[in-house]
Amino acid sequence: MAVNGGKLDEAARAAWLYYVAGNTQDQIAAKLGVSRQSAQRLVSLAVSEGLVKVHIDYPIAHCLDLSKALRETYSLSFCEVVPTDPDSTSTTLGVAQATAAEIENWLGRPEPLIMGIGTGRTLRAAVEHLSTMECPQHRIVSLTGNIAPDGSAAYYNVIFTMADKVKARFFPMPLPVIASSEKERETLHAQPMIRPTLELAAKADVTFIGIGELDDEAPLYVDGFITREELQALRRAGAVTEIIGWTFDPQGRLVEGITNERVASAPIPSRETSLVIASAMGKKKLPGIRIALEGKLINGLVTDEATAEALLTPSLR
Amino acid sequence: MAVNGGKLDEAARAAWLYYVAGNTQDQIAAKLGVSRQSAQRLVSLAVSEGLVKVHIDYPIAHCLDLSKALRETYSLSFCEVVPTDPDSTSTTLGVAQATAAEIENWLGRPEPLIMGIGTGRTLRAAVEHLSTMECPQHRIVSLTGNIAPDGSAAYYNVIFTMADKVKARFFPMPLPVIASSEKERETLHAQPMIRPTLELAAKADVTFIGIGELDDEAPLYVDGFITREELQALRRAGAVTEIIGWTFDPQGRLVEGITNERVASAPIPSRETSLVIASAMGKKKLPGIRIALEGKLINGLVTDEATAEALLTPSLR
DNA sequence: TCATAGTATTAGCATTTGCTCAATCGCTCA
DNA sequence: TGAGCGATTGAGCAAATGCTAATACTATGA
């Protein structure tokens, strides 16, 4: 650790000399007393370790227009649109960074607040972009259980990753994502360790969530929280999208009778009294995002240009 | 403006594709439908226009140690130490960026606050690194007059530059930096436009200042606020450093009888009830920083490694 | 002491980037 | 209409960067 820390220290220094002071790698090598190649390694290590944060501080007109249009069309309190890289296959590029910036923005406030955190690939990517911060005044509460079907910690439950980066009071949910029966869920929720956490989640000032698909790569199915049969039953019952374990039909209603009665997650916090921000982009998520917007399941959105444009084109449904 | 804005828009997009999405300039050129060289130009334009903000998000152990040591030695409430580039001749490299980040940090808070702003090269460089922000809840007050001896706006009075970047309520001081007599100063200060500004300055929650030398390149002299004779007289009277127009001797006392009676600046706000952060680095500023620290003229500091180390070496005085 | 596995370092090369200079474009004004 | 002039563009090249494969080093255990 000390060795590794020392290495990162050097990497940070090299990256500083490179990006901030504008040195070439040769100059850095000379200053740090290493070879040119080692200097290059240090810089690229710093980049790959996420030590180097780049952001483009200019409101691109088209993105601003889209974000304004989305805010008006769906009466959102918050909306951020990042550029699209047409060739990239990533489903988080840009959105992750912007979400991280918004999370940091909230955590940077001195007055204590409660932040709710959902789950998923996008949110995980966002959390990986967080800076290390000290904010013991805040409470961060997971909205979903963190126990995978095999008993291990669910990988895409981001709260533990977040705890590595941010010093705050964390409230994970030591629960499965979906209980085996409605009764079990009630029992679990009544536990003295769980109840206060659920109450905290309901009081969140701001909440960040992802939006899940229910196609063949549905995260809920891929991660083993539901069976293939349950997935198919959900789809037959009209479920199209999933948010923190809850599945919704195209009208934004919870699909009844299959898994929702057993979902152990907290409900989505109130959109009347708090901010619920979804981060999602990409064609596959489009129907889900639309449902979340039209069903008023969210009142904040981080997405990319291409998705924003599609959301503003009413034609294809 | 529309043309220029459109250009910056493209530049921002190119920079985003380059730095965030990780494209090469050839790929960017293809996506934007321009030549490789044009793409390169757009990216470098974005960099030179300051659209690209890079920061290294890793606490370099040595810098942290120094900042902690400085905090303890001089009972500071705030201290930030940035790396030193041994070859750089800049007197602002790193410190400007770190100061800008700290200013942004304060301005990002939702609760209204009063920020005092001094003057000088370092502060100006810091302000140039600020992002554009909307924060109408805050009030930003200049501690020094902004009228140069020739009647024009004083260049190193940073409040107008800051107003270009940040949307807040600004309170400049339509005064010369040094009045022609003690009496004139009293008259000026009694003016209905000035008095409330001075009162505001005294209530600042946080204040950012630079530290000026009194050698032959003393900013006060170079910018024409004092004559060569006055500079020499100040030095003979023991003055070593200058903060927002006020000159101090090695014990941190105001030097009497030469210019201080005529300085039209607001006093340095209280270090008991507010945070006063100085940004300065470099050998030439060392005596000034020392005086500010030992004389308790400040309770916050942004500096670089080399300067920090020198400040912690008591030997040479 | 020596073998060994894993890690770190170096050399060399292909790619990418930044810069200069000459050519072209587009706009203004006579 | 066309000369003049600044701004923009593209070609070519030198510098900087990133990658790969080969080599050296280090720590561990027999």
XYZ file of C-alpha atoms in Angstrom, chain A residues 25-307:
283
model
C 7.490 13.760 -20.888
C 11.211 14.236 -21.446
C 11.264 17.179 -19.090
C 9.244 15.274 -16.536
C 11.653 12.361 -16.811
C 14.558 14.675 -16.103
C 12.830 16.280 -13.127
C 11.744 13.043 -11.548
C 15.003 11.308 -12.380
C 13.490 8.489 -14.411
C 13.599 7.471 -18.040
C 11.310 8.990 -20.645
C 9.350 5.773 -20.880
C 8.840 5.619 -17.147
C 7.575 9.162 -17.173
C 5.148 8.163 -19.901
C 4.022 5.211 -17.807
C 3.479 7.418 -14.806
C 1.355 9.851 -16.776
C -0.696 7.098 -18.342
C -1.033 5.399 -14.962
C -2.406 8.619 -13.533
C -4.901 8.800 -16.381
C -5.974 5.177 -16.094
C -6.283 5.430 -12.322
C -8.622 8.344 -12.807
C -6.356 10.840 -11.085
C -6.634 13.219 -14.007
C -9.973 14.948 -14.253
C -10.656 16.802 -17.477
C -13.784 18.726 -18.047
C -14.805 21.027 -20.817
C -16.092 24.191 -19.292
C -18.164 25.548 -22.102
C -21.872 25.272 -22.589
C -22.248 23.841 -26.077
C -25.230 25.639 -27.538
C -26.905 22.572 -28.956
C -26.633 20.673 -25.675
C -28.020 23.651 -23.780
C -30.948 23.910 -26.168
C -31.745 20.247 -25.773
C -31.528 20.421 -22.019
C -33.851 23.416 -21.960
C -36.306 21.709 -24.282
C -36.300 18.580 -22.135
C -36.795 20.607 -18.982
C -39.811 22.310 -20.496
C -41.328 19.297 -22.211
C -41.187 17.101 -19.148
C -41.256 19.790 -16.427
C -37.882 18.734 -15.089
C -36.139 20.605 -12.305
C -32.740 19.530 -13.568
C -31.458 18.390 -16.930
C -27.968 18.049 -18.320
C -27.131 17.007 -21.868
C -23.573 16.008 -22.810
C -22.199 15.630 -26.332
C -22.500 12.328 -28.175
C -19.589 10.533 -29.737
C -21.272 8.897 -32.737
C -18.756 6.051 -32.928
C -18.542 5.175 -29.290
C -20.308 2.055 -28.126
C -20.104 3.067 -24.499
C -23.387 3.525 -22.705
C -21.876 5.772 -20.067
C -19.381 8.036 -21.857
C -19.963 11.588 -20.809
C -23.049 10.844 -18.780
C -20.916 9.200 -16.112
C -18.646 12.222 -15.822
C -21.537 14.665 -15.755
C -23.362 12.628 -13.135
C -20.204 12.464 -11.041
C -19.864 16.235 -11.276
C -23.443 16.686 -10.135
C -22.986 14.282 -7.228
C -19.849 16.173 -6.213
C -21.731 19.393 -6.489
C -24.297 18.206 -3.965
C -21.723 16.655 -1.663
C -19.710 19.865 -1.703
C -22.450 21.708 0.144
C -21.780 22.417 3.755
C -25.331 21.927 5.052
C -26.154 18.299 5.846
C -28.221 16.448 3.295
C -29.507 12.982 2.567
C -28.553 11.495 -0.789
C -30.263 8.427 -2.185
C -28.307 6.154 -4.505
C -29.708 3.566 -6.881
C -27.803 0.953 -8.793
C -26.650 -0.053 -12.259
C -23.840 0.252 -14.782
C -24.275 3.933 -15.432
C -24.279 4.895 -11.793
C -21.298 2.692 -11.117
C -19.361 4.386 -13.916
C -20.364 7.749 -12.469
C -19.162 6.822 -9.002
C -15.814 5.694 -10.412
C -15.328 9.252 -11.615
C -15.925 10.778 -8.204
C -13.135 12.614 -6.457
C -12.206 11.730 -2.940
C -14.120 14.021 -0.617
C -14.613 14.587 3.073
C -18.209 15.288 3.918
C -19.213 13.722 7.218
C -22.193 16.057 7.389
C -24.052 14.132 4.695
C -25.866 10.815 4.816
C -25.875 8.591 1.764
C -28.448 5.856 1.613
C -28.755 2.964 -0.791
C -32.219 2.456 -2.215
C -31.618 -1.162 -3.108
C -30.463 -4.265 -1.324
C -26.843 -5.199 -1.807
C -26.960 -8.965 -1.483
C -26.548 -10.894 -4.723
C -28.404 -14.168 -5.177
C -25.242 -16.110 -4.340
C -24.918 -14.236 -1.051
C -22.038 -12.016 -2.120
C -22.236 -8.253 -2.309
C -24.050 -7.202 -5.465
C -21.431 -5.742 -7.808
C -23.558 -3.007 -9.245
C -24.653 -1.816 -5.869
C -22.483 1.249 -5.890
C -22.647 2.333 -2.297
C -19.495 0.538 -1.208
C -17.504 1.903 -4.121
C -18.791 5.302 -3.198
C -17.734 4.809 0.394
C -14.161 4.254 -0.832
C -14.123 7.691 -2.397
C -16.262 9.784 -0.122
C -16.115 10.107 3.633
C -19.720 10.402 4.703
C -22.206 8.383 6.709
C -23.355 5.472 4.584
C -26.523 3.444 4.950
C -26.413 0.319 2.823
C -29.324 -2.094 2.758
C -28.259 -5.539 3.905
C -31.036 -7.198 1.929
C -31.486 -9.165 -1.249
C -32.740 -7.049 -4.132
C -35.814 -9.226 -4.505
C -37.115 -11.273 -1.596
C -38.412 -14.761 -2.056
C -41.937 -13.818 -1.061
C -44.020 -10.804 -0.194
C -44.086 -11.998 3.363
C -40.314 -12.273 3.551
C -40.021 -8.744 2.285
C -42.313 -7.490 5.033
C -40.315 -9.373 7.633
C -37.037 -8.026 6.313
C -38.334 -4.481 6.129
C -39.545 -4.643 9.678
C -36.076 -5.437 10.953
C -34.627 -2.836 13.305
C -31.563 -2.479 11.051
C -33.638 -1.895 7.948
C -36.587 0.236 8.954
C -34.625 3.402 9.782
C -32.720 3.084 6.505
C -35.968 2.898 4.549
C -37.241 5.928 6.431
C -34.037 7.771 5.601
C -34.407 6.894 1.927
C -37.881 8.392 1.908
C -36.435 11.657 3.213
C -33.634 11.934 0.612
C -33.028 15.480 -0.602
C -31.543 14.257 -3.855
C -31.463 10.831 -5.422
C -29.413 9.412 -8.285
C -30.725 6.414 -10.152
C -30.069 4.446 -13.301
C -32.623 3.093 -15.743
C -32.616 -0.584 -16.605
C -33.822 -2.346 -19.717
C -35.891 -5.509 -19.692
C -34.571 -6.999 -22.918
C -32.432 -10.130 -22.987
C -29.573 -8.279 -21.336
C -31.770 -6.918 -18.566
C -29.431 -6.229 -15.644
C -31.955 -7.720 -13.270
C -31.754 -10.996 -15.180
C -28.049 -10.924 -16.121
C -27.096 -10.339 -12.502
C -29.304 -13.214 -11.458
C -31.904 -11.364 -9.414
C -34.749 -12.770 -11.515
C -35.019 -15.936 -13.584
C -35.486 -16.081 -17.319
C -39.070 -17.179 -16.691
C -39.744 -14.196 -14.462
C -38.212 -11.889 -17.065
C -40.490 -13.328 -19.724
C -43.516 -13.102 -17.434
C -42.687 -9.467 -16.730
C -42.460 -8.713 -20.409
C -45.725 -10.525 -21.115
C -47.338 -8.455 -18.393
C -46.157 -5.343 -20.237
C -43.090 -4.399 -18.194
C -40.618 -2.381 -20.243
C -38.224 -0.787 -17.803
C -36.779 -1.190 -14.365
C -35.655 1.324 -11.786
C -33.944 0.170 -8.587
C -35.606 -3.217 -8.937
C -39.137 -1.978 -9.596
C -40.549 -2.784 -13.024
C -42.870 -0.457 -14.899
C -45.225 -0.689 -17.863
C -45.313 1.926 -20.650
C -47.722 4.044 -18.602
C -45.246 4.245 -15.764
C -47.297 1.978 -13.530
C -45.785 -0.767 -11.414
C -46.438 -4.136 -13.019
C -48.352 -6.207 -10.529
C -48.300 -9.865 -9.689
C -44.828 -11.015 -10.733
C -41.876 -9.528 -8.873
C -42.857 -6.067 -7.672
C -44.571 -7.470 -4.610
C -41.258 -8.968 -3.575
C -38.877 -6.143 -4.487
C -37.080 -5.195 -1.322
C -35.941 -1.763 -2.545
C -37.084 1.502 -1.052
C -39.721 3.267 -3.148
C -38.482 6.031 -5.454
C -38.405 9.138 -3.233
C -41.009 11.831 -3.751
C -40.706 13.928 -6.879
C -42.844 16.540 -5.185
C -40.503 17.297 -2.343
C -37.109 16.126 -3.593
C -34.947 15.823 -6.684
C -34.743 12.431 -8.381
C -32.115 12.414 -11.116
C -31.820 9.584 -13.617
C -28.622 9.057 -15.601
C -29.012 7.118 -18.812
C -28.206 7.284 -22.500
C -28.398 5.124 -25.576
C -31.011 3.685 -27.875
C -31.705 0.684 -25.717
C -32.653 2.823 -22.770
C -34.834 5.197 -24.725
C -38.172 3.545 -23.934
C -37.251 3.341 -20.266
C -36.230 6.974 -20.082
C -39.434 7.995 -21.853
C -41.542 6.095 -19.377
C -39.682 7.576 -16.442
C -40.192 11.065 -17.862
C -43.816 10.714 -18.916
C -44.755 8.750 -15.824
C -43.136 11.473 -13.666
C -41.006 8.878 -11.966
C -38.103 11.352 -12.128
C -37.686 15.106 -12.193
C -34.040 15.279 -13.222
C -32.109 13.743 -16.107
C -28.529 13.392 -17.303
C -28.297 12.112 -20.867
C -26.501 12.675 -24.151
C -27.350 14.633 -27.261
C -28.504 11.696 -29.374
C -30.810 10.399 -26.652
